[in-house]
């Protein structure tokens, strides 16, 4: 089974240096270490992250494409970051795409992918019983990644992976209630049951409920 780890300390050892740097810069912007309005210079970034100018330039270009950095002519690159409204809007967009992904995935999932989804859900049950929030959050991401892949739509998978990557930092400082893990597990159980039953309508409803509740937990609304 392939598990998709998105925790704060993840390093992808075989990834290009620019991708590794990009991940670190995304994290530092989204967690507020690099603050909105802060100027980013190649020289300072090279020193801070111990890299050469080439990966810095590549990362800055991608951050500008992502909307996290703005390059102002004759002034340089500045952090834009994410506002609360940005996060709320992104959750709404993610919900629409997650619902479509689960519909397609239930219709298109292969036997091998179904085995991976079931195994991933069993890990969610295991780490819920152990009350291991960090591991549960990692497996949670993996569960959704299996659904994205099972939709067999490359653009949708790429888009949702990007949203998931952005939203993972929202609310990461939260204090979790005692019923947090059991509640999240049951939300995913409903999604998983829809896959087992081949019920597209039930899957879409279960995913909508899950994303709405995730938004409430992360955004406090």
mmCIF file with all atom_site columns, C-alpha atoms in Angstrom:
data_model
loop_
_atom_site.group_PDB
_atom_site.id
_atom_site.type_symbol
_atom_site.label_atom_id
_atom_site.label_alt_id
_atom_site.label_comp_id
_atom_site.label_asym_id
_atom_site.label_entity_id
_atom_site.label_seq_id
_atom_site.pdbx_PDB_ins_code
_atom_site.Cartn_x
_atom_site.Cartn_y
_atom_site.Cartn_z
_atom_site.occupancy
_atom_site.B_iso_or_equiv
_atom_site.pdbx_formal_charge
_atom_site.auth_seq_id
_atom_site.auth_comp_id
_atom_site.auth_asym_id
_atom_site.auth_atom_id
_atom_site.pdbx_PDB_model_num
ATOM 1   C CA . UNK A 1 1   ? 0.000   0.000  0.000   1.00 0.00 ? 1   UNK A CA 1
ATOM 2   C CA . UNK A 1 2   ? 1.100   3.553  -0.703  1.00 0.00 ? 2   UNK A CA 1
ATOM 3   C CA . UNK A 1 3   ? 0.499   6.070  2.051   1.00 0.00 ? 3   UNK A CA 1
ATOM 4   C CA . UNK A 1 4   ? 0.571   9.759  1.224   1.00 0.00 ? 4   UNK A CA 1
ATOM 5   C CA . UNK A 1 5   ? 2.285   11.734 3.946   1.00 0.00 ? 5   UNK A CA 1
ATOM 6   C CA . UNK A 1 6   ? 1.585   15.455 4.165   1.00 0.00 ? 6   UNK A CA 1
ATOM 7   C CA . UNK A 1 7   ? 2.839   16.182 7.667   1.00 0.00 ? 7   UNK A CA 1
ATOM 8   C CA . UNK A 1 8   ? 4.849   19.284 8.462   1.00 0.00 ? 8   UNK A CA 1
ATOM 9   C CA . UNK A 1 9   ? 8.185   17.460 8.538   1.00 0.00 ? 9   UNK A CA 1
ATOM 10  C CA . UNK A 1 10  ? 7.783   15.444 5.352   1.00 0.00 ? 10  UNK A CA 1
ATOM 11  C CA . UNK A 1 11  ? 10.793  15.238 3.053   1.00 0.00 ? 11  UNK A CA 1
ATOM 12  C CA . UNK A 1 12  ? 10.529  13.568 -0.353  1.00 0.00 ? 12  UNK A CA 1
ATOM 13  C CA . UNK A 1 13  ? 14.053  12.286 -0.708  1.00 0.00 ? 13  UNK A CA 1
ATOM 14  C CA . UNK A 1 14  ? 14.013  11.628 -4.432  1.00 0.00 ? 14  UNK A CA 1
ATOM 15  C CA . UNK A 1 15  ? 12.288  14.922 -5.339  1.00 0.00 ? 15  UNK A CA 1
ATOM 16  C CA . UNK A 1 16  ? 14.167  17.654 -7.204  1.00 0.00 ? 16  UNK A CA 1
ATOM 17  C CA . UNK A 1 17  ? 15.708  20.271 -4.929  1.00 0.00 ? 17  UNK A CA 1
ATOM 18  C CA . UNK A 1 18  ? 13.381  22.942 -6.302  1.00 0.00 ? 18  UNK A CA 1
ATOM 19  C CA . UNK A 1 19  ? 10.331  20.866 -5.279  1.00 0.00 ? 19  UNK A CA 1
ATOM 20  C CA . UNK A 1 20  ? 11.723  20.405 -1.790  1.00 0.00 ? 20  UNK A CA 1
ATOM 21  C CA . UNK A 1 21  ? 12.358  24.132 -1.478  1.00 0.00 ? 21  UNK A CA 1
ATOM 22  C CA . UNK A 1 22  ? 8.913   24.915 -2.861  1.00 0.00 ? 22  UNK A CA 1
ATOM 23  C CA . UNK A 1 23  ? 7.310   22.789 -0.172  1.00 0.00 ? 23  UNK A CA 1
ATOM 24  C CA . UNK A 1 24  ? 9.269   24.549 2.550   1.00 0.00 ? 24  UNK A CA 1
ATOM 25  C CA . UNK A 1 25  ? 8.384   27.996 1.231   1.00 0.00 ? 25  UNK A CA 1
ATOM 26  C CA . UNK A 1 26  ? 4.706   27.051 0.910   1.00 0.00 ? 26  UNK A CA 1
ATOM 27  C CA . UNK A 1 27  ? 4.737   25.815 4.500   1.00 0.00 ? 27  UNK A CA 1
ATOM 28  C CA . UNK A 1 28  ? 6.454   28.935 5.799   1.00 0.00 ? 28  UNK A CA 1
ATOM 29  C CA . UNK A 1 29  ? 4.041   31.233 3.976   1.00 0.00 ? 29  UNK A CA 1
ATOM 30  C CA . UNK A 1 30  ? 0.906   29.324 4.964   1.00 0.00 ? 30  UNK A CA 1
ATOM 31  C CA . UNK A 1 31  ? 1.957   29.023 8.608   1.00 0.00 ? 31  UNK A CA 1
ATOM 32  C CA . UNK A 1 32  ? 2.852   32.723 8.802   1.00 0.00 ? 32  UNK A CA 1
ATOM 33  C CA . UNK A 1 33  ? 6.585   32.350 9.259   1.00 0.00 ? 33  UNK A CA 1
ATOM 34  C CA . UNK A 1 34  ? 6.909   34.392 6.058   1.00 0.00 ? 34  UNK A CA 1
ATOM 35  C CA . UNK A 1 35  ? 4.372   37.157 6.535   1.00 0.00 ? 35  UNK A CA 1
ATOM 36  C CA . UNK A 1 36  ? 2.123   38.919 3.990   1.00 0.00 ? 36  UNK A CA 1
ATOM 37  C CA . UNK A 1 37  ? 3.897   41.919 2.516   1.00 0.00 ? 37  UNK A CA 1
ATOM 38  C CA . UNK A 1 38  ? 7.351   40.561 3.328   1.00 0.00 ? 38  UNK A CA 1
ATOM 39  C CA . UNK A 1 39  ? 9.866   40.980 0.520   1.00 0.00 ? 39  UNK A CA 1
ATOM 40  C CA . UNK A 1 40  ? 11.607  37.852 -0.693  1.00 0.00 ? 40  UNK A CA 1
ATOM 41  C CA . UNK A 1 41  ? 15.077  38.292 -2.166  1.00 0.00 ? 41  UNK A CA 1
ATOM 42  C CA . UNK A 1 42  ? 17.005  35.547 -3.885  1.00 0.00 ? 42  UNK A CA 1
ATOM 43  C CA . UNK A 1 43  ? 20.095  36.219 -1.787  1.00 0.00 ? 43  UNK A CA 1
ATOM 44  C CA . UNK A 1 44  ? 18.270  35.961 1.531   1.00 0.00 ? 44  UNK A CA 1
ATOM 45  C CA . UNK A 1 45  ? 16.364  32.849 0.490   1.00 0.00 ? 45  UNK A CA 1
ATOM 46  C CA . UNK A 1 46  ? 19.558  31.153 -0.691  1.00 0.00 ? 46  UNK A CA 1
ATOM 47  C CA . UNK A 1 47  ? 21.124  31.824 2.691   1.00 0.00 ? 47  UNK A CA 1
ATOM 48  C CA . UNK A 1 48  ? 18.070  30.895 4.774   1.00 0.00 ? 48  UNK A CA 1
ATOM 49  C CA . UNK A 1 49  ? 17.301  27.629 2.968   1.00 0.00 ? 49  UNK A CA 1
ATOM 50  C CA . UNK A 1 50  ? 20.895  26.790 1.989   1.00 0.00 ? 50  UNK A CA 1
ATOM 51  C CA . UNK A 1 51  ? 20.242  26.438 -1.735  1.00 0.00 ? 51  UNK A CA 1
ATOM 52  C CA . UNK A 1 52  ? 21.503  28.012 -4.946  1.00 0.00 ? 52  UNK A CA 1
ATOM 53  C CA . UNK A 1 53  ? 19.723  30.698 -6.972  1.00 0.00 ? 53  UNK A CA 1
ATOM 54  C CA . UNK A 1 54  ? 18.279  28.311 -9.583  1.00 0.00 ? 54  UNK A CA 1
ATOM 55  C CA . UNK A 1 55  ? 15.867  26.422 -7.280  1.00 0.00 ? 55  UNK A CA 1
ATOM 56  C CA . UNK A 1 56  ? 14.959  29.720 -5.576  1.00 0.00 ? 56  UNK A CA 1
ATOM 57  C CA . UNK A 1 57  ? 13.955  31.235 -8.910  1.00 0.00 ? 57  UNK A CA 1
ATOM 58  C CA . UNK A 1 58  ? 11.961  28.131 -9.855  1.00 0.00 ? 58  UNK A CA 1
ATOM 59  C CA . UNK A 1 59  ? 10.196  28.108 -6.491  1.00 0.00 ? 59  UNK A CA 1
ATOM 60  C CA . UNK A 1 60  ? 9.338   31.809 -6.675  1.00 0.00 ? 60  UNK A CA 1
ATOM 61  C CA . UNK A 1 61  ? 7.851   31.349 -10.150 1.00 0.00 ? 61  UNK A CA 1
ATOM 62  C CA . UNK A 1 62  ? 5.646   28.532 -8.892  1.00 0.00 ? 62  UNK A CA 1
ATOM 63  C CA . UNK A 1 63  ? 4.624   30.461 -5.776  1.00 0.00 ? 63  UNK A CA 1
ATOM 64  C CA . UNK A 1 64  ? 3.565   33.339 -8.009  1.00 0.00 ? 64  UNK A CA 1
ATOM 65  C CA . UNK A 1 65  ? 1.512   30.926 -10.124 1.00 0.00 ? 65  UNK A CA 1
ATOM 66  C CA . UNK A 1 66  ? -0.080  29.588 -6.918  1.00 0.00 ? 66  UNK A CA 1
ATOM 67  C CA . UNK A 1 67  ? -0.954  33.116 -5.835  1.00 0.00 ? 67  UNK A CA 1
ATOM 68  C CA . UNK A 1 68  ? 1.173   33.014 -2.686  1.00 0.00 ? 68  UNK A CA 1
ATOM 69  C CA . UNK A 1 69  ? 3.744   35.497 -3.997  1.00 0.00 ? 69  UNK A CA 1
ATOM 70  C CA . UNK A 1 70  ? 3.364   38.631 -6.111  1.00 0.00 ? 70  UNK A CA 1
ATOM 71  C CA . UNK A 1 71  ? 6.210   39.804 -8.327  1.00 0.00 ? 71  UNK A CA 1
ATOM 72  C CA . UNK A 1 72  ? 6.029   43.593 -8.661  1.00 0.00 ? 72  UNK A CA 1
ATOM 73  C CA . UNK A 1 73  ? 7.964   45.150 -11.537 1.00 0.00 ? 73  UNK A CA 1
ATOM 74  C CA . UNK A 1 74  ? 11.160  46.923 -10.409 1.00 0.00 ? 74  UNK A CA 1
ATOM 75  C CA . UNK A 1 75  ? 10.384  46.113 -6.764  1.00 0.00 ? 75  UNK A CA 1
ATOM 76  C CA . UNK A 1 76  ? 10.716  42.356 -6.435  1.00 0.00 ? 76  UNK A CA 1
ATOM 77  C CA . UNK A 1 77  ? 8.752   39.440 -4.990  1.00 0.00 ? 77  UNK A CA 1
ATOM 78  C CA . UNK A 1 78  ? 6.434   39.891 -2.005  1.00 0.00 ? 78  UNK A CA 1
ATOM 79  C CA . UNK A 1 79  ? 4.485   37.388 0.110   1.00 0.00 ? 79  UNK A CA 1
ATOM 80  C CA . UNK A 1 80  ? 0.731   37.441 -0.459  1.00 0.00 ? 80  UNK A CA 1
ATOM 81  C CA . UNK A 1 81  ? -0.324  34.537 1.746   1.00 0.00 ? 81  UNK A CA 1
ATOM 82  C CA . UNK A 1 82  ? -3.885  33.390 2.425   1.00 0.00 ? 82  UNK A CA 1
ATOM 83  C CA . UNK A 1 83  ? -6.697  35.322 4.093   1.00 0.00 ? 83  UNK A CA 1
ATOM 84  C CA . UNK A 1 84  ? -9.569  33.741 6.026   1.00 0.00 ? 84  UNK A CA 1
ATOM 85  C CA . UNK A 1 85  ? -11.800 34.465 3.046   1.00 0.00 ? 85  UNK A CA 1
ATOM 86  C CA . UNK A 1 86  ? -9.325  32.714 0.767   1.00 0.00 ? 86  UNK A CA 1
ATOM 87  C CA . UNK A 1 87  ? -9.520  29.619 2.963   1.00 0.00 ? 87  UNK A CA 1
ATOM 88  C CA . UNK A 1 88  ? -13.317 29.677 3.075   1.00 0.00 ? 88  UNK A CA 1
ATOM 89  C CA . UNK A 1 89  ? -13.501 30.007 -0.698  1.00 0.00 ? 89  UNK A CA 1
ATOM 90  C CA . UNK A 1 90  ? -10.982 27.209 -1.173  1.00 0.00 ? 90  UNK A CA 1
ATOM 91  C CA . UNK A 1 91  ? -13.012 24.884 1.048   1.00 0.00 ? 91  UNK A CA 1
ATOM 92  C CA . UNK A 1 92  ? -16.096 25.575 -1.072  1.00 0.00 ? 92  UNK A CA 1
ATOM 93  C CA . UNK A 1 93  ? -14.193 24.872 -4.274  1.00 0.00 ? 93  UNK A CA 1
ATOM 94  C CA . UNK A 1 94  ? -12.635 21.765 -2.765  1.00 0.00 ? 94  UNK A CA 1
ATOM 95  C CA . UNK A 1 95  ? -16.080 20.504 -1.734  1.00 0.00 ? 95  UNK A CA 1
ATOM 96  C CA . UNK A 1 96  ? -17.409 20.738 -5.279  1.00 0.00 ? 96  UNK A CA 1
ATOM 97  C CA . UNK A 1 97  ? -14.405 18.891 -6.692  1.00 0.00 ? 97  UNK A CA 1
ATOM 98  C CA . UNK A 1 98  ? -14.291 16.297 -3.897  1.00 0.00 ? 98  UNK A CA 1
ATOM 99  C CA . UNK A 1 99  ? -17.937 15.439 -4.578  1.00 0.00 ? 99  UNK A CA 1
ATOM 100 C CA . UNK A 1 100 ? -17.208 15.012 -8.289  1.00 0.00 ? 100 UNK A CA 1
ATOM 101 C CA . UNK A 1 101 ? -14.113 12.942 -7.498  1.00 0.00 ? 101 UNK A CA 1
ATOM 102 C CA . UNK A 1 102 ? -16.028 10.542 -5.255  1.00 0.00 ? 102 UNK A CA 1
ATOM 103 C CA . UNK A 1 103 ? -18.759 10.132 -7.899  1.00 0.00 ? 103 UNK A CA 1
ATOM 104 C CA . UNK A 1 104 ? -16.282 9.242  -10.604 1.00 0.00 ? 104 UNK A CA 1
ATOM 105 C CA . UNK A 1 105 ? -14.198 7.113  -8.250  1.00 0.00 ? 105 UNK A CA 1
ATOM 106 C CA . UNK A 1 106 ? -17.137 4.935  -7.206  1.00 0.00 ? 106 UNK A CA 1
ATOM 107 C CA . UNK A 1 107 ? -17.934 4.385  -10.882 1.00 0.00 ? 107 UNK A CA 1
ATOM 108 C CA . UNK A 1 108 ? -14.349 3.855  -12.041 1.00 0.00 ? 108 UNK A CA 1
ATOM 109 C CA . UNK A 1 109 ? -12.426 2.335  -9.128  1.00 0.00 ? 109 UNK A CA 1
ATOM 110 C CA . UNK A 1 110 ? -10.396 -0.769 -9.917  1.00 0.00 ? 110 UNK A CA 1
ATOM 111 C CA . UNK A 1 111 ? -10.133 -3.840 -7.711  1.00 0.00 ? 111 UNK A CA 1
ATOM 112 C CA . UNK A 1 112 ? -6.576  -2.913 -6.753  1.00 0.00 ? 112 UNK A CA 1
ATOM 113 C CA . UNK A 1 113 ? -7.601  0.641  -5.856  1.00 0.00 ? 113 UNK A CA 1
ATOM 114 C CA . UNK A 1 114 ? -10.520 -0.678 -3.810  1.00 0.00 ? 114 UNK A CA 1
ATOM 115 C CA . UNK A 1 115 ? -8.107  -2.878 -1.875  1.00 0.00 ? 115 UNK A CA 1
ATOM 116 C CA . UNK A 1 116 ? -5.929  0.168  -1.181  1.00 0.00 ? 116 UNK A CA 1
ATOM 117 C CA . UNK A 1 117 ? -8.912  2.209  -0.037  1.00 0.00 ? 117 UNK A CA 1
ATOM 118 C CA . UNK A 1 118 ? -10.034 -0.566 2.299   1.00 0.00 ? 118 UNK A CA 1
ATOM 119 C CA . UNK A 1 119 ? -6.567  -1.007 3.731   1.00 0.00 ? 119 UNK A CA 1
ATOM 120 C CA . UNK A 1 120 ? -6.221  2.740  4.235   1.00 0.00 ? 120 UNK A CA 1
ATOM 121 C CA . UNK A 1 121 ? -9.547  2.858  6.062   1.00 0.00 ? 121 UNK A CA 1
ATOM 122 C CA . UNK A 1 122 ? -8.449  -0.027 8.298   1.00 0.00 ? 122 UNK A CA 1
ATOM 123 C CA . UNK A 1 123 ? -5.363  2.016  9.220   1.00 0.00 ? 123 UNK A CA 1
ATOM 124 C CA . UNK A 1 124 ? -7.687  4.905  10.080  1.00 0.00 ? 124 UNK A CA 1
ATOM 125 C CA . UNK A 1 125 ? -9.578  2.601  12.441  1.00 0.00 ? 125 UNK A CA 1
ATOM 126 C CA . UNK A 1 126 ? -6.327  1.385  13.987  1.00 0.00 ? 126 UNK A CA 1
ATOM 127 C CA . UNK A 1 127 ? -4.891  4.843  14.679  1.00 0.00 ? 127 UNK A CA 1
ATOM 128 C CA . UNK A 1 128 ? -8.225  6.101  15.959  1.00 0.00 ? 128 UNK A CA 1
ATOM 129 C CA . UNK A 1 129 ? -8.205  3.327  18.551  1.00 0.00 ? 129 UNK A CA 1
ATOM 130 C CA . UNK A 1 130 ? -4.658  4.351  19.470  1.00 0.00 ? 130 UNK A CA 1
ATOM 131 C CA . UNK A 1 131 ? -5.740  8.013  19.607  1.00 0.00 ? 131 UNK A CA 1
ATOM 132 C CA . UNK A 1 132 ? -2.779  8.925  17.393  1.00 0.00 ? 132 UNK A CA 1
ATOM 133 C CA . UNK A 1 133 ? -3.843  12.211 15.814  1.00 0.00 ? 133 UNK A CA 1
ATOM 134 C CA . UNK A 1 134 ? -0.669  12.768 13.777  1.00 0.00 ? 134 UNK A CA 1
ATOM 135 C CA . UNK A 1 135 ? -0.842  9.337  12.155  1.00 0.00 ? 135 UNK A CA 1
ATOM 136 C CA . UNK A 1 136 ? -4.583  9.646  11.651  1.00 0.00 ? 136 UNK A CA 1
ATOM 137 C CA . UNK A 1 137 ? -4.177  12.956 9.821   1.00 0.00 ? 137 UNK A CA 1
ATOM 138 C CA . UNK A 1 138 ? -1.577  11.367 7.559   1.00 0.00 ? 138 UNK A CA 1
ATOM 139 C CA . UNK A 1 139 ? -3.787  8.367  6.770   1.00 0.00 ? 139 UNK A CA 1
ATOM 140 C CA . UNK A 1 140 ? -6.732  10.717 6.257   1.00 0.00 ? 140 UNK A CA 1
ATOM 141 C CA . UNK A 1 141 ? -4.808  12.461 3.484   1.00 0.00 ? 141 UNK A CA 1
ATOM 142 C CA . UNK A 1 142 ? -3.960  9.088  1.986   1.00 0.00 ? 142 UNK A CA 1
ATOM 143 C CA . UNK A 1 143 ? -7.617  8.038  1.970   1.00 0.00 ? 143 UNK A CA 1
ATOM 144 C CA . UNK A 1 144 ? -8.532  11.084 -0.098  1.00 0.00 ? 144 UNK A CA 1
ATOM 145 C CA . UNK A 1 145 ? -5.555  10.547 -2.400  1.00 0.00 ? 145 UNK A CA 1
ATOM 146 C CA . UNK A 1 146 ? -6.795  7.041  -3.231  1.00 0.00 ? 146 UNK A CA 1
ATOM 147 C CA . UNK A 1 147 ? -10.151 8.548  -4.159  1.00 0.00 ? 147 UNK A CA 1
ATOM 148 C CA . UNK A 1 148 ? -8.464  11.174 -6.351  1.00 0.00 ? 148 UNK A CA 1
ATOM 149 C CA . UNK A 1 149 ? -6.510  8.492  -8.197  1.00 0.00 ? 149 UNK A CA 1
ATOM 150 C CA . UNK A 1 150 ? -9.584  6.276  -8.504  1.00 0.00 ? 150 UNK A CA 1
ATOM 151 C CA . UNK A 1 151 ? -11.453 9.077  -10.279 1.00 0.00 ? 151 UNK A CA 1
ATOM 152 C CA . UNK A 1 152 ? -9.052  8.454  -13.180 1.00 0.00 ? 152 UNK A CA 1
ATOM 153 C CA . UNK A 1 153 ? -9.016  12.137 -14.051 1.00 0.00 ? 153 UNK A CA 1
ATOM 154 C CA . UNK A 1 154 ? -5.536  13.633 -13.966 1.00 0.00 ? 154 UNK A CA 1
ATOM 155 C CA . UNK A 1 155 ? -6.592  17.275 -13.839 1.00 0.00 ? 155 UNK A CA 1
ATOM 156 C CA . UNK A 1 156 ? -9.016  16.675 -10.983 1.00 0.00 ? 156 UNK A CA 1
ATOM 157 C CA . UNK A 1 157 ? -6.415  14.697 -9.057  1.00 0.00 ? 157 UNK A CA 1
ATOM 158 C CA . UNK A 1 158 ? -3.833  17.444 -9.483  1.00 0.00 ? 158 UNK A CA 1
ATOM 159 C CA . UNK A 1 159 ? -6.260  20.184 -8.480  1.00 0.00 ? 159 UNK A CA 1
ATOM 160 C CA . UNK A 1 160 ? -7.498  18.398 -5.353  1.00 0.00 ? 160 UNK A CA 1
ATOM 161 C CA . UNK A 1 161 ? -3.971  17.468 -4.284  1.00 0.00 ? 161 UNK A CA 1
ATOM 162 C CA . UNK A 1 162 ? -3.084  21.149 -4.521  1.00 0.00 ? 162 UNK A CA 1
ATOM 163 C CA . UNK A 1 163 ? -6.100  22.177 -2.424  1.00 0.00 ? 163 UNK A CA 1
ATOM 164 C CA . UNK A 1 164 ? -5.293  19.516 0.141   1.00 0.00 ? 164 UNK A CA 1
ATOM 165 C CA . UNK A 1 165 ? -1.715  20.762 0.327   1.00 0.00 ? 165 UNK A CA 1
ATOM 166 C CA . UNK A 1 166 ? -2.836  24.359 0.906   1.00 0.00 ? 166 UNK A CA 1
ATOM 167 C CA . UNK A 1 167 ? -5.530  23.534 3.442   1.00 0.00 ? 167 UNK A CA 1
ATOM 168 C CA . UNK A 1 168 ? -3.457  21.186 5.601   1.00 0.00 ? 168 UNK A CA 1
ATOM 169 C CA . UNK A 1 169 ? -1.999  24.150 7.503   1.00 0.00 ? 169 UNK A CA 1
ATOM 170 C CA . UNK A 1 170 ? -5.330  25.804 8.277   1.00 0.00 ? 170 UNK A CA 1
ATOM 171 C CA . UNK A 1 171 ? -6.256  25.060 11.872  1.00 0.00 ? 171 UNK A CA 1
ATOM 172 C CA . UNK A 1 172 ? -3.151  22.946 12.463  1.00 0.00 ? 172 UNK A CA 1
ATOM 173 C CA . UNK A 1 173 ? -2.682  24.723 15.789  1.00 0.00 ? 173 UNK A CA 1
ATOM 174 C CA . UNK A 1 174 ? -6.138  23.600 16.948  1.00 0.00 ? 174 UNK A CA 1
ATOM 175 C CA . UNK A 1 175 ? -6.709  21.743 20.197  1.00 0.00 ? 175 UNK A CA 1
ATOM 176 C CA . UNK A 1 176 ? -8.609  18.598 19.272  1.00 0.00 ? 176 UNK A CA 1
ATOM 177 C CA . UNK A 1 177 ? -11.670 17.501 21.248  1.00 0.00 ? 177 UNK A CA 1
ATOM 178 C CA . UNK A 1 178 ? -11.806 13.987 22.672  1.00 0.00 ? 178 UNK A CA 1
ATOM 179 C CA . UNK A 1 179 ? -14.366 12.966 20.064  1.00 0.00 ? 179 UNK A CA 1
ATOM 180 C CA . UNK A 1 180 ? -12.413 14.397 17.131  1.00 0.00 ? 180 UNK A CA 1
ATOM 181 C CA . UNK A 1 181 ? -10.902 11.162 15.837  1.00 0.00 ? 181 UNK A CA 1
ATOM 182 C CA . UNK A 1 182 ? -14.045 9.009  16.271  1.00 0.00 ? 182 UNK A CA 1
ATOM 183 C CA . UNK A 1 183 ? -16.089 11.708 14.524  1.00 0.00 ? 183 UNK A CA 1
ATOM 184 C CA . UNK A 1 184 ? -13.692 11.936 11.564  1.00 0.00 ? 184 UNK A CA 1
ATOM 185 C CA . UNK A 1 185 ? -13.536 8.148  11.363  1.00 0.00 ? 185 UNK A CA 1
ATOM 186 C CA . UNK A 1 186 ? -17.315 7.867  11.114  1.00 0.00 ? 186 UNK A CA 1
ATOM 187 C CA . UNK A 1 187 ? -17.403 10.494 8.365   1.00 0.00 ? 187 UNK A CA 1
ATOM 188 C CA . UNK A 1 188 ? -14.931 8.416  6.391   1.00 0.00 ? 188 UNK A CA 1
ATOM 189 C CA . UNK A 1 189 ? -16.785 5.208  7.234   1.00 0.00 ? 189 UNK A CA 1
ATOM 190 C CA . UNK A 1 190 ? -19.839 6.609  5.454   1.00 0.00 ? 190 UNK A CA 1
ATOM 191 C CA . UNK A 1 191 ? -17.726 7.429  2.399   1.00 0.00 ? 191 UNK A CA 1
ATOM 192 C CA . UNK A 1 192 ? -16.091 4.007  2.438   1.00 0.00 ? 192 UNK A CA 1
ATOM 193 C CA . UNK A 1 193 ? -19.475 2.245  2.785   1.00 0.00 ? 193 UNK A CA 1
ATOM 194 C CA . UNK A 1 194 ? -20.677 4.053  -0.335  1.00 0.00 ? 194 UNK A CA 1
ATOM 195 C CA . UNK A 1 195 ? -17.709 2.582  -2.212  1.00 0.00 ? 195 UNK A CA 1
ATOM 196 C CA . UNK A 1 196 ? -18.460 -0.890 -0.889  1.00 0.00 ? 196 UNK A CA 1
ATOM 197 C CA . UNK A 1 197 ? -22.106 -0.517 -1.926  1.00 0.00 ? 197 UNK A CA 1
ATOM 198 C CA . UNK A 1 198 ? -21.291 1.140  -5.246  1.00 0.00 ? 198 UNK A CA 1
ATOM 199 C CA . UNK A 1 199 ? -23.695 3.924  -4.268  1.00 0.00 ? 199 UNK A CA 1
ATOM 200 C CA . UNK A 1 200 ? -22.710 7.143  -6.065  1.00 0.00 ? 200 UNK A CA 1
ATOM 201 C CA . UNK A 1 201 ? -25.466 9.232  -4.488  1.00 0.00 ? 201 UNK A CA 1
ATOM 202 C CA . UNK A 1 202 ? -24.595 8.135  -0.953  1.00 0.00 ? 202 UNK A CA 1
ATOM 203 C CA . UNK A 1 203 ? -20.909 8.759  -1.621  1.00 0.00 ? 203 UNK A CA 1
ATOM 204 C CA . UNK A 1 204 ? -21.550 12.295 -2.826  1.00 0.00 ? 204 UNK A CA 1
ATOM 205 C CA . UNK A 1 205 ? -23.696 13.066 0.232   1.00 0.00 ? 205 UNK A CA 1
ATOM 206 C CA . UNK A 1 206 ? -21.155 11.555 2.637   1.00 0.00 ? 206 UNK A CA 1
ATOM 207 C CA . UNK A 1 207 ? -18.340 13.565 1.077   1.00 0.00 ? 207 UNK A CA 1
ATOM 208 C CA . UNK A 1 208 ? -20.365 16.785 1.193   1.00 0.00 ? 208 UNK A CA 1
ATOM 209 C CA . UNK A 1 209 ? -21.077 16.263 4.895   1.00 0.00 ? 209 UNK A CA 1
ATOM 210 C CA . UNK A 1 210 ? -17.427 15.488 5.591   1.00 0.00 ? 210 UNK A CA 1
ATOM 211 C CA . UNK A 1 211 ? -16.060 18.569 3.815   1.00 0.00 ? 211 UNK A CA 1
ATOM 212 C CA . UNK A 1 212 ? -18.669 20.836 5.433   1.00 0.00 ? 212 UNK A CA 1
ATOM 213 C CA . UNK A 1 213 ? -17.672 19.570 8.865   1.00 0.00 ? 213 UNK A CA 1
ATOM 214 C CA . UNK A 1 214 ? -13.974 19.803 8.034   1.00 0.00 ? 214 UNK A CA 1
ATOM 215 C CA . UNK A 1 215 ? -14.532 23.445 7.109   1.00 0.00 ? 215 UNK A CA 1
ATOM 216 C CA . UNK A 1 216 ? -16.282 24.083 10.427  1.00 0.00 ? 216 UNK A CA 1
ATOM 217 C CA . UNK A 1 217 ? -13.446 22.430 12.333  1.00 0.00 ? 217 UNK A CA 1
ATOM 218 C CA . UNK A 1 218 ? -10.678 24.264 10.466  1.00 0.00 ? 218 UNK A CA 1
ATOM 219 C CA . UNK A 1 219 ? -12.258 27.681 9.919   1.00 0.00 ? 219 UNK A CA 1
ATOM 220 C CA . UNK A 1 220 ? -14.372 27.840 13.050  1.00 0.00 ? 220 UNK A CA 1
ATOM 221 C CA . UNK A 1 221 ? -17.555 28.674 11.137  1.00 0.00 ? 221 UNK A CA 1
#
